[in-house]
Short mmCIF file of C-alpha atoms in Angstrom, two decimals:
data_model
loop_
_atom_site.label_atom_id
_atom_site.label_comp_id
_atom_site.label_asym_id
_atom_site.label_seq_id
_atom_site.Cartn_x
_atom_site.Cartn_y
_atom_site.Cartn_z
CA THR A 29 -42.45 -11.30 -34.66
CA ARG A 30 -42.45 -14.03 -32.03
CA VAL A 31 -38.84 -14.89 -32.87
CA ARG A 32 -37.88 -11.22 -32.58
CA SER A 33 -39.69 -10.73 -29.28
CA SER A 34 -38.19 -13.95 -27.92
CA ALA A 35 -34.70 -12.75 -28.90
CA ALA A 36 -35.35 -9.37 -27.27
CA SER A 37 -36.61 -11.11 -24.15
CA ASP A 38 -33.43 -13.20 -24.01
CA VAL A 39 -31.30 -10.05 -24.30
CA TYR A 40 -33.20 -8.38 -21.44
CA LYS A 41 -32.83 -11.49 -19.30
CA ARG A 42 -29.08 -11.63 -19.95
CA GLN A 43 -28.75 -7.93 -19.15
CA GLY A 44 -30.77 -8.43 -15.97
CA TRP A 45 -28.58 -11.32 -14.84
CA THR A 46 -25.44 -9.38 -15.74
CA ALA A 47 -26.61 -6.39 -13.68
CA LEU A 48 -27.35 -8.71 -10.76
CA GLU A 49 -23.90 -10.31 -11.02
CA ASN A 50 -22.33 -6.83 -11.16
CA GLN A 51 -24.16 -5.79 -7.99
CA LYS A 52 -23.19 -9.02 -6.22
CA ALA A 53 -19.53 -8.56 -7.17
CA MET A 54 -19.55 -4.96 -5.94
CA ALA A 55 -21.20 -6.00 -2.67
CA ARG A 56 -18.66 -8.80 -2.14
CA ALA A 57 -15.80 -6.35 -2.68
CA ALA A 58 -17.28 -3.84 -0.20
CA ILE A 59 -17.97 -6.53 2.41
CA GLN A 60 -14.48 -8.00 2.03
CA ARG A 61 -12.95 -4.53 2.42
CA ASP A 62 -14.99 -3.66 5.49
CA THR A 63 -14.87 -7.01 7.30
CA ALA A 64 -11.32 -8.17 6.55
CA PRO A 65 -9.18 -5.04 6.19
CA GLY A 66 -6.05 -6.93 7.23
CA ASN A 67 -6.52 -9.48 4.47
CA GLY A 68 -4.95 -7.53 1.61
CA GLU A 69 -4.94 -10.47 -0.78
CA GLY A 70 -8.60 -11.32 -0.13
CA VAL A 71 -9.62 -7.69 -0.61
CA ALA A 72 -7.59 -7.45 -3.81
CA GLU A 73 -9.10 -10.69 -5.17
CA ALA A 74 -12.64 -9.53 -4.42
CA CYS A 75 -11.92 -6.24 -6.16
CA GLU A 76 -10.42 -7.90 -9.21
CA ALA A 77 -13.38 -10.27 -9.47
CA ALA A 78 -15.75 -7.29 -9.29
CA LEU A 79 -13.88 -5.54 -12.08
CA ARG A 80 -13.88 -8.51 -14.43
CA VAL A 81 -17.66 -8.62 -14.71
CA LEU A 82 -18.26 -5.05 -15.83
CA PRO A 83 -17.21 -3.22 -19.00
CA LEU A 84 -15.80 0.29 -18.52
CA ARG A 85 -18.33 2.06 -20.72
CA THR A 86 -21.48 1.10 -18.81
CA SER A 87 -23.31 3.43 -16.46
CA GLU A 88 -22.90 0.87 -13.67
CA PHE A 89 -19.12 1.14 -13.84
CA PRO A 90 -18.39 4.41 -11.93
CA PRO A 91 -19.71 3.19 -8.53
CA LEU A 92 -17.86 -0.11 -8.99
CA PHE A 93 -14.73 1.78 -10.05
CA ALA A 94 -14.93 3.86 -6.85
CA GLU A 95 -15.43 0.73 -4.75
CA VAL A 96 -12.46 -1.02 -6.36
CA VAL A 97 -10.30 2.06 -5.75
CA GLU A 98 -11.32 1.91 -2.07
CA CYS A 99 -10.47 -1.80 -2.02
CA ALA A 100 -7.10 -1.26 -3.66
CA PHE A 101 -6.09 1.39 -1.13
CA ALA A 102 -7.41 -0.75 1.75
CA ALA A 103 -5.38 -3.69 0.44
CA GLY A 104 -2.25 -1.55 0.16
CA LYS A 105 -2.18 -2.00 -3.62
CA PRO A 106 -1.97 1.46 -5.20
CA GLU A 107 -0.62 -0.17 -8.36
CA ALA A 108 -4.13 -1.58 -8.89
CA VAL A 109 -5.42 2.01 -8.96
CA GLU A 110 -2.78 2.85 -11.56
CA GLY A 111 -4.01 -0.08 -13.65
CA LEU A 112 -7.59 1.11 -13.39
CA LEU A 113 -6.62 4.61 -14.43
CA SER A 114 -4.70 3.22 -17.42
CA ALA A 115 -7.88 1.46 -18.53
CA VAL A 116 -9.86 4.70 -18.17
CA ASP A 117 -7.21 6.53 -20.20
CA GLN A 118 -7.93 4.17 -23.11
CA ILE A 119 -11.53 5.42 -23.36
CA THR A 120 -12.13 8.12 -25.93
CA PRO A 121 -13.42 11.46 -24.56
CA ALA A 122 -16.75 10.88 -26.37
CA GLU A 123 -17.20 7.55 -24.56
CA LEU A 124 -16.13 8.73 -21.11
CA ILE A 125 -19.14 8.78 -18.78
CA PRO A 126 -19.06 12.05 -16.74
CA LEU A 127 -19.37 10.24 -13.40
CA LEU A 128 -16.47 7.95 -14.34
CA ASP A 129 -14.44 11.03 -15.28
CA ALA A 130 -15.14 12.46 -11.82
CA GLU A 131 -14.31 9.19 -10.05
CA ALA A 132 -11.11 8.75 -12.07
CA THR A 133 -10.07 12.32 -11.24
CA ARG A 134 -10.70 11.62 -7.56
CA ALA A 135 -8.65 8.41 -7.83
CA ARG A 136 -5.80 10.36 -9.47
CA ALA A 137 -5.92 12.87 -6.60
CA ARG A 138 -5.83 10.14 -3.96
CA LEU A 139 -3.04 8.31 -5.74
CA ALA A 140 -1.01 11.54 -6.01
CA ALA A 141 -1.51 12.22 -2.29
CA HIS A 142 -0.57 8.61 -1.50
CA HIS A 143 2.71 9.06 -3.41
CA GLY A 144 3.36 12.43 -1.74
CA ASP A 145 2.85 14.37 -4.98
CA LEU A 146 0.90 17.21 -3.38
CA GLU A 147 1.13 19.42 -6.44
CA ALA A 148 -0.79 16.84 -8.50
CA ALA A 149 -3.22 16.23 -5.62
CA HIS A 150 -3.90 19.98 -5.46
CA GLN A 151 -4.73 19.92 -9.18
CA HIS A 152 -6.93 16.81 -9.23
CA PHE A 153 -8.99 17.24 -6.05
CA PRO A 154 -10.50 20.63 -7.02
CA ARG A 155 -11.36 19.25 -10.47
CA ALA A 156 -13.03 16.16 -8.95
CA ILE A 157 -14.97 18.36 -6.53
CA ALA A 158 -16.10 20.62 -9.38
CA LEU A 159 -17.22 17.60 -11.44
CA PHE A 160 -19.21 16.07 -8.57
CA HIS A 161 -20.78 19.49 -7.89
CA GLU A 162 -21.76 19.83 -11.55
CA LEU A 163 -23.23 16.30 -11.55
CA GLU A 164 -25.26 17.17 -8.44
CA THR A 165 -24.08 14.11 -6.49
CA PRO A 166 -24.00 15.37 -2.89
CA PHE A 167 -22.55 12.26 -1.25
CA TYR A 168 -19.78 11.89 -3.84
CA LEU A 169 -19.07 15.62 -3.61
CA ALA A 170 -18.82 15.53 0.19
CA ARG A 171 -16.63 12.42 0.08
CA ALA A 172 -14.14 14.20 -2.21
CA GLN A 173 -14.29 17.32 -0.04
CA VAL A 174 -13.38 15.31 3.06
CA GLU A 175 -10.52 13.58 1.30
CA TYR A 176 -9.13 16.87 0.04
CA ALA A 177 -9.58 18.50 3.47
CA GLU A 178 -7.56 15.63 4.96
CA VAL A 179 -4.75 16.24 2.47
CA LEU A 180 -4.81 19.99 3.10
CA ALA A 181 -4.89 19.54 6.89
CA HIS A 182 -2.02 17.07 6.74
CA ASP A 183 -0.07 19.39 4.45
CA GLY A 184 -0.79 22.33 6.79
CA ARG A 185 -0.77 24.92 4.00
CA GLU A 186 -4.42 25.90 3.63
CA ASP A 187 -6.21 25.77 6.97
CA ALA A 188 -9.15 27.98 5.86
CA THR A 189 -9.79 25.91 2.73
CA ALA A 190 -9.57 22.64 4.66
CA ALA A 191 -11.98 23.97 7.30
CA LYS A 192 -14.45 25.14 4.64
CA LEU A 193 -14.37 21.80 2.80
CA ARG A 194 -14.75 19.89 6.05
CA GLY A 195 -17.67 22.05 7.13
CA GLU A 196 -19.52 21.64 3.83
CA ALA A 197 -18.93 17.90 3.81
CA GLU A 198 -20.02 17.56 7.43
CA ALA A 199 -23.29 19.36 6.71
CA THR A 200 -23.97 17.07 3.74
CA PHE A 201 -23.16 13.87 5.65
CA GLU A 202 -25.33 15.00 8.53
CA ARG A 203 -28.24 15.68 6.16
CA LEU A 204 -27.75 12.30 4.45
CA GLY A 205 -27.29 10.39 7.69
CA ALA A 206 -23.89 9.08 6.54
CA LYS A 207 -22.53 8.54 10.06
CA PRO A 208 -19.15 6.91 9.30
CA TRP A 209 -18.29 9.71 6.87
CA LEU A 210 -19.63 12.33 9.28
CA GLU A 211 -17.27 11.01 11.97
CA ARG A 212 -14.40 11.04 9.49
CA ALA A 213 -15.15 14.67 8.63
CA ARG A 214 -15.28 15.62 12.29
CA GLN A 215 -11.89 14.04 12.92
CA ILE A 216 -10.24 16.51 10.55
CA GLU A 217 -11.00 19.49 12.80
CA PRO A 218 -8.12 19.06 15.29
CA ALA A 219 -5.63 18.91 12.42
CA VAL A 220 -7.14 22.06 10.85
CA VAL A 221 -7.28 24.04 14.08
CA GLY A 222 -3.94 22.80 15.41
#
C-alpha cells in the first residue's frame, strides 16, 4: 500500500506542477500581449509556448485557447487561429469539452469577420453566444456579445440587434467590474446610433 500511495502522491505532484506551468504559460502570453502589442513575434512565441504545455482535452484548455486566440489576433497571425481550430476539429464530439466548443465557435466567428466573411460570422457568433449562455458564463457571454455587436455595427445591417447585444454586455461588464470591456462596449454606441 505504501508503494501505491507513493505512486499516487507522485502523480498528484506532477499534475500540480503541470497545472502551475500551464497557468504560468497563460499568464506570460497575456502579459506579453498586453505589454508589447507591437511585438508580434514575441506575442506569437509566448502564445505558442503556452499552447505546447497543455493537451486539448483538459478542462484547463478552453481559457488558454481563448488567450492564445487573443494573442494570435494581437500578433496579426490569424493563421495561428486556423491551426488551433484544425486541432480542435480533430477531437471527437464525445471528447469535446463544451466550453472549448464555445470558445472554438467564437474563434471561428472572429476569424470569419477578420476575413470579411460576414455570412459565416453571422452563423458562428449567435451559436457561440447561445453556448456561453447555456454554460452560464456571464463574462464569456458578454465578451462574445460585444464582439458580435462590433461586427454588426461595422456591417451596418442590424442596428437594433447590435444595440441590444451591446446593452446586455455593458450591464454584465458593469456588474462584474470589467472596466476595459465595459469601455469597449460603450465605444460601440456611436457606430450603432450613427
